[in-house]
Each structure stands twice: as structure tokens, then as C-alpha cells.
Short mmCIF file of C-alpha atoms in Angstrom, two decimals:
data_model
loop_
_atom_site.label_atom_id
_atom_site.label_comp_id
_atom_site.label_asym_id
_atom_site.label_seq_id
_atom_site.Cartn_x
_atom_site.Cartn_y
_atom_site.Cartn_z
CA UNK A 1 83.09 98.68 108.96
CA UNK A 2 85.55 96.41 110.53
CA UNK A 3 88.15 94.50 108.27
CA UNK A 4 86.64 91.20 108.83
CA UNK A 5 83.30 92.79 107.34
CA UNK A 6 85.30 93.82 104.58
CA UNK A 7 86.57 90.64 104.01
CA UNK A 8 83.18 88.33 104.31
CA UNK A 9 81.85 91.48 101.69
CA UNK A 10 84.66 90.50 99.43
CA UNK A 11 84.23 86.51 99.31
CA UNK A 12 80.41 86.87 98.67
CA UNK A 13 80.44 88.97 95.61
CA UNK A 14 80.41 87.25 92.28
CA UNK A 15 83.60 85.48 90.90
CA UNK A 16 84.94 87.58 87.73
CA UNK A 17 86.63 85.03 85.84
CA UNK A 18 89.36 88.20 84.86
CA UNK A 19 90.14 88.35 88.69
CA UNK A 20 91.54 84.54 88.39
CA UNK A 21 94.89 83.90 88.35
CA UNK A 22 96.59 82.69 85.25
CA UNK A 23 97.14 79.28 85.83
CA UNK A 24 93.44 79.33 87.08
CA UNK A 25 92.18 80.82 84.24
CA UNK A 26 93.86 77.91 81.72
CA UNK A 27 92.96 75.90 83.86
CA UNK A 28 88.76 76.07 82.67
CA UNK A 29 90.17 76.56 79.16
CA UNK A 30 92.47 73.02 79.05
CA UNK A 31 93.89 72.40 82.05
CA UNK A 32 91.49 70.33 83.44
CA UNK A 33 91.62 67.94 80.17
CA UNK A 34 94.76 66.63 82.18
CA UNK A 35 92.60 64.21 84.79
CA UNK A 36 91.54 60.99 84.27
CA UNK A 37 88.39 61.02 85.28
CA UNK A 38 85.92 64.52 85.33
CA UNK A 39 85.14 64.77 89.48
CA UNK A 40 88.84 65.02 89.86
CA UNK A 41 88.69 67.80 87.16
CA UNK A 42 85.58 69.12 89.38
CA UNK A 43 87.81 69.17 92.80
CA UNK A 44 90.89 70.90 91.18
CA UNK A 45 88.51 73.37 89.85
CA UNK A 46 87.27 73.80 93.80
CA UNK A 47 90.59 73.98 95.19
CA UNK A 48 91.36 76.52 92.41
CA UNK A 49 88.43 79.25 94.05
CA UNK A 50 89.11 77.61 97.41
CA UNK A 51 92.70 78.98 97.52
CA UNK A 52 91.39 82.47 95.30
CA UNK A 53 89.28 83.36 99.20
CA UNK A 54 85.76 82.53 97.77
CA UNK A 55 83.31 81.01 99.87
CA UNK A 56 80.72 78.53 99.00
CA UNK A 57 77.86 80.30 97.41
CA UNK A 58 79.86 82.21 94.73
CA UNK A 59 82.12 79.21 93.94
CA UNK A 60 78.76 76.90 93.69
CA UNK A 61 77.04 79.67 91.27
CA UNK A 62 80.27 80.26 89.12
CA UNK A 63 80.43 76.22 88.55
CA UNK A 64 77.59 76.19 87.36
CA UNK A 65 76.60 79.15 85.13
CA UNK A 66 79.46 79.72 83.00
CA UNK A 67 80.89 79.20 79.04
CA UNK A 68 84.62 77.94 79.38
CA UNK A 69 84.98 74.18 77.89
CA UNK A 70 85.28 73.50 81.34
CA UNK A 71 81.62 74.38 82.33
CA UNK A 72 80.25 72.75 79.04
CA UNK A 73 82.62 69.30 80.11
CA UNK A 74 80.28 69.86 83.58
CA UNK A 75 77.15 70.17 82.11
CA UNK A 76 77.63 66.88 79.12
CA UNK A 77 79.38 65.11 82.58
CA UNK A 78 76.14 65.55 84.49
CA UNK A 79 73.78 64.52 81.93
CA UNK A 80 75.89 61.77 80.21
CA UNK A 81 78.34 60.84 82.75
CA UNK A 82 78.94 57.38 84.10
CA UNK A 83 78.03 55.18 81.19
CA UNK A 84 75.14 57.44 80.00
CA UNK A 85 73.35 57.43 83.18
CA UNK A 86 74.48 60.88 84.29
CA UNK A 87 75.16 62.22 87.20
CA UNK A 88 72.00 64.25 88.26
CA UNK A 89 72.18 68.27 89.14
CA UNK A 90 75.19 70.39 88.75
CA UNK A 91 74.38 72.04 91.81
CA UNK A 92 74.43 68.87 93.79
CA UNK A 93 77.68 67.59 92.14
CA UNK A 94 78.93 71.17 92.85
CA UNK A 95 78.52 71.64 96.05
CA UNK A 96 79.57 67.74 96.92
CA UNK A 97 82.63 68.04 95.40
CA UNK A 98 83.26 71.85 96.72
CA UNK A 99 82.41 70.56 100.52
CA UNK A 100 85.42 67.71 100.01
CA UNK A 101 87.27 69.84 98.78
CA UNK A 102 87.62 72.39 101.32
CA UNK A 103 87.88 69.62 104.13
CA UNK A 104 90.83 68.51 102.34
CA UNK A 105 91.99 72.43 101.91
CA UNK A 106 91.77 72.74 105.54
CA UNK A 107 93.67 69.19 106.21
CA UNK A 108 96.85 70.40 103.94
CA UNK A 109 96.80 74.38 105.84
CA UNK A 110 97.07 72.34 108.84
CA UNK A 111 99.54 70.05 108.00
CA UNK A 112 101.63 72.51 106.52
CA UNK A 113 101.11 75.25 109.80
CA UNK A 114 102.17 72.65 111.76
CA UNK A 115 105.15 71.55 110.41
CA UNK A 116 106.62 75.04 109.51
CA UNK A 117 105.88 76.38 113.47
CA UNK A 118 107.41 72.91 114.23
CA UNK A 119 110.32 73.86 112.51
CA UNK A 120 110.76 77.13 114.23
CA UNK A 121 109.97 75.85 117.76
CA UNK A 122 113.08 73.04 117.02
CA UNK A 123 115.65 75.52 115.17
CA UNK A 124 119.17 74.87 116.49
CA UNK A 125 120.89 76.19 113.57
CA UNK A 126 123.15 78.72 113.46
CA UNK A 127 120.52 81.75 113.22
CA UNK A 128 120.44 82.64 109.29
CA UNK A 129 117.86 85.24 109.24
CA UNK A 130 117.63 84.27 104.70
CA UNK A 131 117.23 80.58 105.57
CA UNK A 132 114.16 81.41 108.01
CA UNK A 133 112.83 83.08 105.26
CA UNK A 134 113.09 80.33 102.44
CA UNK A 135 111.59 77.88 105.23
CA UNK A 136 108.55 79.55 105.81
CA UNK A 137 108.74 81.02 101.58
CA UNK A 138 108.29 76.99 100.79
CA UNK A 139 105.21 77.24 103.27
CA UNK A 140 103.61 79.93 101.53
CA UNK A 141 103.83 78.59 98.37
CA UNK A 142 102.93 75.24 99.45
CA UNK A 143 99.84 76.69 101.09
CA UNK A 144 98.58 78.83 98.08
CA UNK A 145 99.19 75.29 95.91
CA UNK A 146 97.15 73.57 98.07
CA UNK A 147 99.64 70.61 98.68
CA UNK A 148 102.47 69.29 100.43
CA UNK A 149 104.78 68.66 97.82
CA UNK A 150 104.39 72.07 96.02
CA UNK A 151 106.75 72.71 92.70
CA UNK A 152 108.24 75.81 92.73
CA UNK A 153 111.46 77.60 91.05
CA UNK A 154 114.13 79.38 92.47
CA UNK A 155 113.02 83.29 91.00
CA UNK A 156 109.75 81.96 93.16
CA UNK A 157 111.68 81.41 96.24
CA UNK A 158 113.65 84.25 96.22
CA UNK A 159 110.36 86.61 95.14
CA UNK A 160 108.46 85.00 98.39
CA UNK A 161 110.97 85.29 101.02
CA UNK A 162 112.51 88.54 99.91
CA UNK A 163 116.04 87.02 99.19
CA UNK A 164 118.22 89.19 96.17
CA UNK A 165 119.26 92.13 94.54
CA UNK A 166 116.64 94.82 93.75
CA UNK A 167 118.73 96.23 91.52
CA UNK A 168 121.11 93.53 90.00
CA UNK A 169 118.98 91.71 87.31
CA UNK A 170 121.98 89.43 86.91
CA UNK A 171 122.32 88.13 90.77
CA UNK A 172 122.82 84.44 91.03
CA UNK A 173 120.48 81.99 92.86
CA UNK A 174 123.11 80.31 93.97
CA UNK A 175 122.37 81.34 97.63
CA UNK A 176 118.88 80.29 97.69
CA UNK A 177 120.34 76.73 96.30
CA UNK A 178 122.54 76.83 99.51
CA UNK A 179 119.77 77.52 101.52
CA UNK A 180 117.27 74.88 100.00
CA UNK A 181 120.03 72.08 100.64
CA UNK A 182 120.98 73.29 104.39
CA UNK A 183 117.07 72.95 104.63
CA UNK A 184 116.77 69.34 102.85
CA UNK A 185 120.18 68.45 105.27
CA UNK A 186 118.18 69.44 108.14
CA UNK A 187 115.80 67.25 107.16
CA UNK A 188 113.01 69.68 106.68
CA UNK A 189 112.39 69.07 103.00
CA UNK A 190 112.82 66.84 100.75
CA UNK A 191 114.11 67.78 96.97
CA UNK A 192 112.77 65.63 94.17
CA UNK A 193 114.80 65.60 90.55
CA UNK A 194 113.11 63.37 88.82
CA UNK A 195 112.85 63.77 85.40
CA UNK A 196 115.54 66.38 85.56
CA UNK A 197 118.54 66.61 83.56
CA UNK A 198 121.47 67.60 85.33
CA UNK A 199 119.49 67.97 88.96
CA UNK A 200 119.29 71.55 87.96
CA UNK A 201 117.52 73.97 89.92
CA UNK A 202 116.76 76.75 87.96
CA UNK A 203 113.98 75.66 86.44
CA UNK A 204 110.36 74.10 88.62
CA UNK A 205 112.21 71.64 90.81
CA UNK A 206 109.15 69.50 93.66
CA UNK A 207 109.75 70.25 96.99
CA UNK A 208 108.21 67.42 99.59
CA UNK A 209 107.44 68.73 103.21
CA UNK A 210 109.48 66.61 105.83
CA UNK A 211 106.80 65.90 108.64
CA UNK A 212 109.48 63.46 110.26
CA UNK A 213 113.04 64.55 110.44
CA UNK A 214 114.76 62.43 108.18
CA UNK A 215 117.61 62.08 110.96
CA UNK A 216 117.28 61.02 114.69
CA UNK A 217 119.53 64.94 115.07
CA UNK A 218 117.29 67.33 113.66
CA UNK A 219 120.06 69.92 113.15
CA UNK A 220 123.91 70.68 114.08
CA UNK A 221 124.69 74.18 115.88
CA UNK A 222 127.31 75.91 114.18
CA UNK A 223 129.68 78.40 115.66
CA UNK A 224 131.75 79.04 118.79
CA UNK A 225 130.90 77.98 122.43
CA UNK A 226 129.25 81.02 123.27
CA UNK A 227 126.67 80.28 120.26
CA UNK A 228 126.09 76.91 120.81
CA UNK A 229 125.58 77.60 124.59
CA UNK A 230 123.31 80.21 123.50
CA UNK A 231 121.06 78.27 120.84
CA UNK A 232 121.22 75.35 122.97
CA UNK A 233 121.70 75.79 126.81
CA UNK A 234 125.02 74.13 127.19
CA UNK A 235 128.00 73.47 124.75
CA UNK A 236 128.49 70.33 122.47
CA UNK A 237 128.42 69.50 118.66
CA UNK A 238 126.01 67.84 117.28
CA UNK A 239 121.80 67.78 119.62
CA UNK A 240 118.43 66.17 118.93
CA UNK A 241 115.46 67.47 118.61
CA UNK A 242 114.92 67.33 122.42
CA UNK A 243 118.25 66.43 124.01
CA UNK A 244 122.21 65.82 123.32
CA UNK A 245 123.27 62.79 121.83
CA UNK A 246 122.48 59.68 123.43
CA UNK A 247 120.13 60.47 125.57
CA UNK A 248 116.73 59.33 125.39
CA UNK A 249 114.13 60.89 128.00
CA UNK A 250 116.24 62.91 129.69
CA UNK A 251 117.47 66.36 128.82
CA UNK A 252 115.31 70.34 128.41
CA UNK A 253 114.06 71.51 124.93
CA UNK A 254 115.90 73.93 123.48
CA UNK A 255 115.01 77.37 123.68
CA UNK A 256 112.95 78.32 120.98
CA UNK A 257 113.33 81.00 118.69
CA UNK A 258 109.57 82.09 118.08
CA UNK A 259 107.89 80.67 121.07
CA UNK A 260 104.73 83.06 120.12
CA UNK A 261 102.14 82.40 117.91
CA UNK A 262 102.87 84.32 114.19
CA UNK A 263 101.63 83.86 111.03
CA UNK A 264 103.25 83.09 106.97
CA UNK A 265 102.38 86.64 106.50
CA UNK A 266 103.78 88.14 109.32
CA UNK A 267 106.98 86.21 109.12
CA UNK A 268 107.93 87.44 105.45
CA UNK A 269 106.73 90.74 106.03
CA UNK A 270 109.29 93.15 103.52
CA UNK A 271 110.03 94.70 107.12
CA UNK A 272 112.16 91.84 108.50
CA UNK A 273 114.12 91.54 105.70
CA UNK A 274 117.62 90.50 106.02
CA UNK A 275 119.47 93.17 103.50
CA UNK A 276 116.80 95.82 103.36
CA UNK A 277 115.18 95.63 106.62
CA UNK A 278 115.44 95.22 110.34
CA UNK A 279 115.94 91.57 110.15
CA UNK A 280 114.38 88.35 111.17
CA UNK A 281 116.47 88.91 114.67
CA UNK A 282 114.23 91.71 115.42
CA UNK A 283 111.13 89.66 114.19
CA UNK A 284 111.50 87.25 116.97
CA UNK A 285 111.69 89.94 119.54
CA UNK A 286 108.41 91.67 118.16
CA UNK A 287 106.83 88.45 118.38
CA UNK A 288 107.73 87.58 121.80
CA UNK A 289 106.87 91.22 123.16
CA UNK A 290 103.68 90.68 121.33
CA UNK A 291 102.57 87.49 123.30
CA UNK A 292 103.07 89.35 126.56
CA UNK A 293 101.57 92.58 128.16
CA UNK A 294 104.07 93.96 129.76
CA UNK A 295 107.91 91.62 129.47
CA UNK A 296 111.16 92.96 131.16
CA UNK A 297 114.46 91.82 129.05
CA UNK A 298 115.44 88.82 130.94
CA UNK A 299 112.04 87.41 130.52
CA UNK A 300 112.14 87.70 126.69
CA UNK A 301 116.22 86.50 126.73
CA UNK A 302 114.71 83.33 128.83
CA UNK A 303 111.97 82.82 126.37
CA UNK A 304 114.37 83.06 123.27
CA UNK A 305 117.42 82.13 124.68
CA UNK A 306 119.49 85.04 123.31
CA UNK A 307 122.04 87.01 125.29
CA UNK A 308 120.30 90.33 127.39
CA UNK A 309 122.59 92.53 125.25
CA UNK A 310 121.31 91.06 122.35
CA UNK A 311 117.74 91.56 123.72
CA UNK A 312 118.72 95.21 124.10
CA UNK A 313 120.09 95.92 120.88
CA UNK A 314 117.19 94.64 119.16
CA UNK A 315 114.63 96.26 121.21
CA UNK A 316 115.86 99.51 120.64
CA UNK A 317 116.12 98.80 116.95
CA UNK A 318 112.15 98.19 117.45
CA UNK A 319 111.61 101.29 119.26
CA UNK A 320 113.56 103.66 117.09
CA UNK A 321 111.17 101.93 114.30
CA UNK A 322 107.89 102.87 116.64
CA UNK A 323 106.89 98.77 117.13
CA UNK A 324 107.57 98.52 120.71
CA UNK A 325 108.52 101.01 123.84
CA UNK A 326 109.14 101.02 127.04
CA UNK A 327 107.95 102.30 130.53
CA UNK A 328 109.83 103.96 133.51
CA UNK A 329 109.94 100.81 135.26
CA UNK A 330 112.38 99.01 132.32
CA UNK A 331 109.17 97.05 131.30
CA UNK A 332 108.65 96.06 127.49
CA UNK A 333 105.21 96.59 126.01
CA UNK A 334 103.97 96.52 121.69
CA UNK A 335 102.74 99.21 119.96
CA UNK A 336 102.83 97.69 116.17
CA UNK A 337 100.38 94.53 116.43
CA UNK A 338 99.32 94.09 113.15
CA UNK A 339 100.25 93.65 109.74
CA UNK A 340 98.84 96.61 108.94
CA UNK A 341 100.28 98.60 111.29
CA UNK A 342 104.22 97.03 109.90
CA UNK A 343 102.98 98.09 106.64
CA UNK A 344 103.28 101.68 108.14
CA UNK A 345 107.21 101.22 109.90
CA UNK A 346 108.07 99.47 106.08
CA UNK A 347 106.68 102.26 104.34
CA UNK A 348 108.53 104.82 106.31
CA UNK A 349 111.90 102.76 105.21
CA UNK A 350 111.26 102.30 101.97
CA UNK A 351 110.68 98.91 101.56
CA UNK A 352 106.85 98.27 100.33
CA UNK A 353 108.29 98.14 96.66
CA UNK A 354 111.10 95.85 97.40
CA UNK A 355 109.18 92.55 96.25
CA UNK A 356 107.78 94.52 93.18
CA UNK A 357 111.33 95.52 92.08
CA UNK A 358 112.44 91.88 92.64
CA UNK A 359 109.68 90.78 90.36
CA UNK A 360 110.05 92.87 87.41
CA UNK A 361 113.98 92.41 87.64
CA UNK A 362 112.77 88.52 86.95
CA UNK A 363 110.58 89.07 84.28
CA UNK A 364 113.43 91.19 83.10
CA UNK A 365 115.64 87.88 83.92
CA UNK A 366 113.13 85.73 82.06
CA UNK A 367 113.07 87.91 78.86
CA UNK A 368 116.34 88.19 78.19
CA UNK A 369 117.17 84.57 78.93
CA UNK A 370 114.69 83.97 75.50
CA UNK A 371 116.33 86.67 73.90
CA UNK A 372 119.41 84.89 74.09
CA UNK A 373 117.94 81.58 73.33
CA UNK A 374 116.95 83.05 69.89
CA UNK A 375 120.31 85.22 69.32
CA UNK A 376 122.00 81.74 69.60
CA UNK A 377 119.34 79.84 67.30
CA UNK A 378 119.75 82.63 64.60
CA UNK A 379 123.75 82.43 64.61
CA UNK A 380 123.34 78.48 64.61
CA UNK A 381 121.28 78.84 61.40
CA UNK A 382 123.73 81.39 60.14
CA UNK A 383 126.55 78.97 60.73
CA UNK A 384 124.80 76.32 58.73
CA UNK A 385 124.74 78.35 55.45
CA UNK A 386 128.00 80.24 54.15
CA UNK A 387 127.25 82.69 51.45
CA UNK A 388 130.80 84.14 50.32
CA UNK A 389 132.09 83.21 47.27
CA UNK A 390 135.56 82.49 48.52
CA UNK A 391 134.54 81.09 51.53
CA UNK A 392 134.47 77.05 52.21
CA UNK A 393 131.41 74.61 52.67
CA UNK A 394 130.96 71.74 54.66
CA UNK A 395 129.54 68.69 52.52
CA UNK A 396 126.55 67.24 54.24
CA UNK A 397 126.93 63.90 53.71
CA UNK A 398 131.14 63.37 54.94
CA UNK A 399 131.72 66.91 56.81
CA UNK A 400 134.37 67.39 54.92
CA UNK A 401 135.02 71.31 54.55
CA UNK A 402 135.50 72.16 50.62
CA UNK A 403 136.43 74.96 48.64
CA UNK A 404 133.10 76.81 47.34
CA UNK A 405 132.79 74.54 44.13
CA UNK A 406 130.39 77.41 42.85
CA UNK A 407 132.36 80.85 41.46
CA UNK A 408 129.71 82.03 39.76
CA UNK A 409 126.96 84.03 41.50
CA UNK A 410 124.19 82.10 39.25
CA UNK A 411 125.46 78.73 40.07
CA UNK A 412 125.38 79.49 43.74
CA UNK A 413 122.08 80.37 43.80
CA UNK A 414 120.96 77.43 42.25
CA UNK A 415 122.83 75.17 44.31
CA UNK A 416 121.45 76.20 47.34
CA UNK A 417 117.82 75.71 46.68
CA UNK A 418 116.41 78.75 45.81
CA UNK A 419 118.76 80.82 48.56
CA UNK A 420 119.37 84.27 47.13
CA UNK A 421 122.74 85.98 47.20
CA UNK A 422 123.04 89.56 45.88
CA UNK A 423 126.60 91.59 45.52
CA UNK A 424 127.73 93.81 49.06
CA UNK A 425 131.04 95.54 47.41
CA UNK A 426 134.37 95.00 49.54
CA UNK A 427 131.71 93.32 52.19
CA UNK A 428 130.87 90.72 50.32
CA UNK A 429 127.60 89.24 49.24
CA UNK A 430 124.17 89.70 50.98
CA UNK A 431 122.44 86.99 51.38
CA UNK A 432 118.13 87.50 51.29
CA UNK A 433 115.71 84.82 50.85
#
């Protein structure tokens, strides 16, 4: 059985409500209590199986026959809905609402495929492998959201593109920052802080997809001569999307970095990681090499526009890893065409359990972050009660600090409403409620 068999055998067996996601799964709980009106409810709740891989039938059936309050909102909207008239069957309104919503599902993957290749094809940057990755990182999440101006976090960025420490649970974001606002000066994305105190990053920030550069120059090389000559074709500071400065209809494209078709996926495979892996360098190359049957290295250093000693060096990273090799007559040809079979070169390095480390070190992040939170809320509490004897109290009405107006144990007590204080020896007093 073929994987595409395997895959058509997947999306027509029943939807398991435990398979959901989280966020799907509060979703049909209370989530969907959040829309104004019930069919919007009804198309989130599509979009929601839409972007889990289930086609229609399943998604129709699970609508329909189950017992969250979302289901029994469905049925009372169907009979009641509309001013009492109802709305007819919930198979109807299912499969209505499911068939808009996956016309609009495929719109958005589109939209967003097109304007992340777009950016690739275009890239004049200086070639950070890590920014690649966050570029096409915002895509993915985008696409599995379902919208163009996705809300994400940084530990989310950094988890999808394979950016950070595996084994420092203390590593700042502060690169992934950088490379969000090199994106956002490119004009790529735009980053919305509204409602944010402080413009603060750490925490869900909206990121809007750019499908119009924001500037007439798409991007600024950055480097020596030889680099800019390289990325570009010639030498100069500042180019357009198309052509240098000033000039309108005249000038050649730059060469492009991935000028072969590749998916999300492939892109942040763990192999072509920056720190860990082979690098996004090598990525390009596999790609191109890919495309063509049989490609000598000038041919793939025309097509990319890198150096043919750069060509070399990364091919014979790829054939030392078993991707590509070549023949007696110098010619280039693939061996590794598939996901699957990069899952095998990644597995011989090591690096299938990078993104799994990088998770738990967040959740590690994330739990200690609330452990401090309440370490500092008990010592605040602490501070507002002072239970030695010869120790001073603040008066809550002036803030004035006084000597403890209470020597006696008994009078303490009472003065504090009930708060205990029994004798520690040299330590002092402990204090129990």
C-alpha cells in the first residue's frame, strides 16, 4: 500500500474527539461561545477538522452526532435558530458551512505558499541560514492557523524553525526577536502590538503576512563586494526587487536562492538546521539538484548564483551525507528525494530528537517561570505581615514604620486578626494560621 493510500485510509476513519488538539478540543467545550453569531461558530469548528487532515464525510458525521455544548448549541441552532424559524437539517447546515469553509482553507494555503516562495525567489539578504528558517516557521504556523495574520510566541518560533539551545533551558529569544524585525524591515511581515504593554515579545505577539513589500527596495545586501556581486550580479548598496535603484524596466532578476519547487516541510526539516545540521546552504543545493536529472556545478552556481567553490563544498557535504552523488563525467544527480528518505541522513546524525528536546526545555521554561511568579507572591505576602516581637510595623493608614506597639505574645495575636504566633527559641516566633 502506497503512502497516499495510507493517507486517504487515515482521513476517512472516524474523528476521535481525544485525537484533537487542545485548543480544538476547548474549542466544542467554550470556545465557540466567543462568536457573535452560531454559523461563524459552525465555520471555525470546520476549519478546526479542516486543518486536523479530515475530509468531508467524517467531519460532516462528527458535526452532527456528538455531546459537547457545542453539538447541543448545533442542534437548538437548527431547530430554533433565526427568530424561531430554524434552520432546517444539521446535515445540510453541515456540509454548507464545511464546503465554504474549505474553499476559504484553500484561498489562505495559497496565499500564504505564494508569498513565502515569493520571498525566497526575491532574497537579497545577506544569506542567514536562522532567518530562512523563522520566514518560512511564520508560514507554517500561519498555515496550520488557517490565517494570514497568525498569533504566535517566540518559544513557538524558535520550536518551528529549529532555532536554540537543546540543552540550555535558560537561552534567550533575543535572536529570534532580531530575526522577526530584520523580517518586518524587509518588509515581509508586519508586527502588531496592540494591546501590549511594553511591545514585548515574549508573550503571543500577531504577525500580519506582507503580500506587498512595504518599501519600493525589498531588501539591502549586506557584506563585501564579492557578496553583493554574488547575491546580486553586480556590486552596489541598496537593489529592488527586480533591478538597482532607479531603474524602472530595465535591469535582470536576481539570482534566486531556491529556484526549485520545495515545500514548508521540507524547508524546516531538523536536517538543515543551522547549529545541529548541514545547514540551509546545503538545502538550496539539494533542492536545485533535485529539479534536474543530471546538473554539472556551473549549472547549479548559475541557477543559485553562488560561487563554483561554494557549489563544491556543499555538494560534497551532501554526498558524504548519502543525498546526492556524482558520475564519472563530473555530473550531479539526487539520491535523497523525499522527506522520508532525509528522515534517514537526520537520524544517522542525531538530530530527529532535536525539536523534542527544544520543546520540553520550554515547558521546562514555562514551569519555572510560574514557579517564580508564586515564590515572589509568597515573599510579597510575607513582607506584608511581620511577626517578631522586636521587629517594626508599617501602619496602614500613614506608612509610617512603628515600633511593635504589642510586647506581649497575647496582644499580638489579637491585633492581627486571628494571626497565630507561637515561640521559635533564639529564632524567634513562628508564625501559623
Amino acid at each position: 500500500m502506497c503512502s497516499s493510500d495510507l493517507v486517504r485510509g487515515m482521513n476517512r476513519r472516524s474523528i476521535n474527539f481525544a485525537d484533537l488538539s487542545p485548543s480544538a478540543r476547548s474549542f466544542f467545550f467554550d470556545g465557540f461561545g466567543r462568536h457573535n453569531q452560531f454559523h461563524q461558530a459552525l465555520s471555525a469548528a470546520c476549519m478546526h477538522l479542516i486543518r486536523h487532515g479530515y475530509e468531508e464525510r467524517p467531519i460532516v458525521e462528527f458535526l452532527v452526532d456528538g455531546h459537547t455544548p457545542f453539538h447541543q448549541a448545533f442542534a437548538d441552532w437548527c431547530l430554533h435558530g433565526s427568530g424561531g424559524k430554524g434552520k432546517g437539517s444539521m446535515v445540510s447546515q453541515a456540509q454548507s458551512k464545511l464546503r465554504a469553509a474549505q474553499r476559504k482553507h484553500q484561498r489562505t494555503e495559497r496565499k500564504i505558499e505564494s508569498w513565502y516562495r515569493n520571498a525566497l525567489r526575491h532574497w537579497s539578504e545577506k544569506r542567514s541560514g536562522a532567518t530562512v528558517r523563522v520566514l518560512v516557521a511564520i508560514a507554517k504556523i500561519a498555515s496550520e492557523a488557517g490565517t494570514t495574520s497568525p498569533t504566535m510566541s517566540l518559544p513557538q518560533i524558535a520550536e518551528t524553525a529549529g532555532i536554540g539551545s537543546t540543552t540550555n533551558p535558560n537561552q534567550s529569544f533575543t535572536p529570534v526577536s532580531n530575526h522577526l524585525k530584520k523580517l518586518a524591515a524587509m518588509g515581509l511581515i508586519l508586527i502588531d502590538h496592540s494591546g501590549r504593554s511594553g511591545g514585548s515579545f515574549k508573550n503571543a505577539t500577531q504577525i500580519h503576512l506582507v503580500f506587498k513589500p512595504i518599501n519600493d527596495r525589498f531588501a539591502s545586501t549586506d557584506g563585501d563586494a564579492n557578496q553583493k556581486q554574488e547575491t546580486m550580479g553586480t556590486t552596489g548598496t541598496n537593489y529592488s526587487l527586480t533591478n538597482p535603484p532607479g531603474v524602472i524596466e530595465h535591469g535582470s532578476t536576481p539570482p534566486r536562492i531556491w529556484c526549485a519547487p520545495i515545500s514548508i516541510d521540507e524547508l524546516l526539516h531538523p536536517l538543515w538546521e543551522e547549529h545541529h545540521g548541514i545547514g540551509m546552504a546545503a538545502c538550496s543545493i539539494w533542492a536545485v539538484v533535485r529539479s534536474f536529472s543530471f546538473a554539472t556545478t556551473t549549472t547549479i552556481a548559475k541557477a543559485t548564483g553562488r560561487s563554483t567553490s561554494q557549489i563544491r563544498t556543499l555538494l560534497q557535504k551532501l554526498e558524504r551525507h548519502g543525498l546526492v552523488t556524482s558520475s564519472p563525467d563530473h555530473h550531479w544527480q539526487i539520491i535523497a528525494k523525499t522527506i522520508q528518505e532525509l528522515d534517514v541522513a537526520a537520524e544517522e546524525l542525531g538530530l530527529t530528537t532535536q525539536r523534542e528536546k527544544r520543546r520540553a526545555i520550554n515547558v521546562a521554561r514555562r514551569a519555572n517561570y510560574s514557579q517564580v511568579l508564586e515564590i515572589r507572591r509568597a515573599a510579597w505576602a510575607a513582607a506584608q505581615r511581620v511577626d517578631w516581637e522586636w521587629a517594626r510595623f508599617v501602619d496602614p493608614q500613614t506608612g509610617e514604620l512603628l515600633r511593635n506597639p504589642f510586647p506581649s505574645d497575647l496582644g499580638q495575636r489579637s491585633a492581627l486578626g486571628g494571626l497565630a504566633v507561637t515561640s521559635g527559641g533564639r529564632n524567634g516566633p513562628q508564625r501559623t494560621t
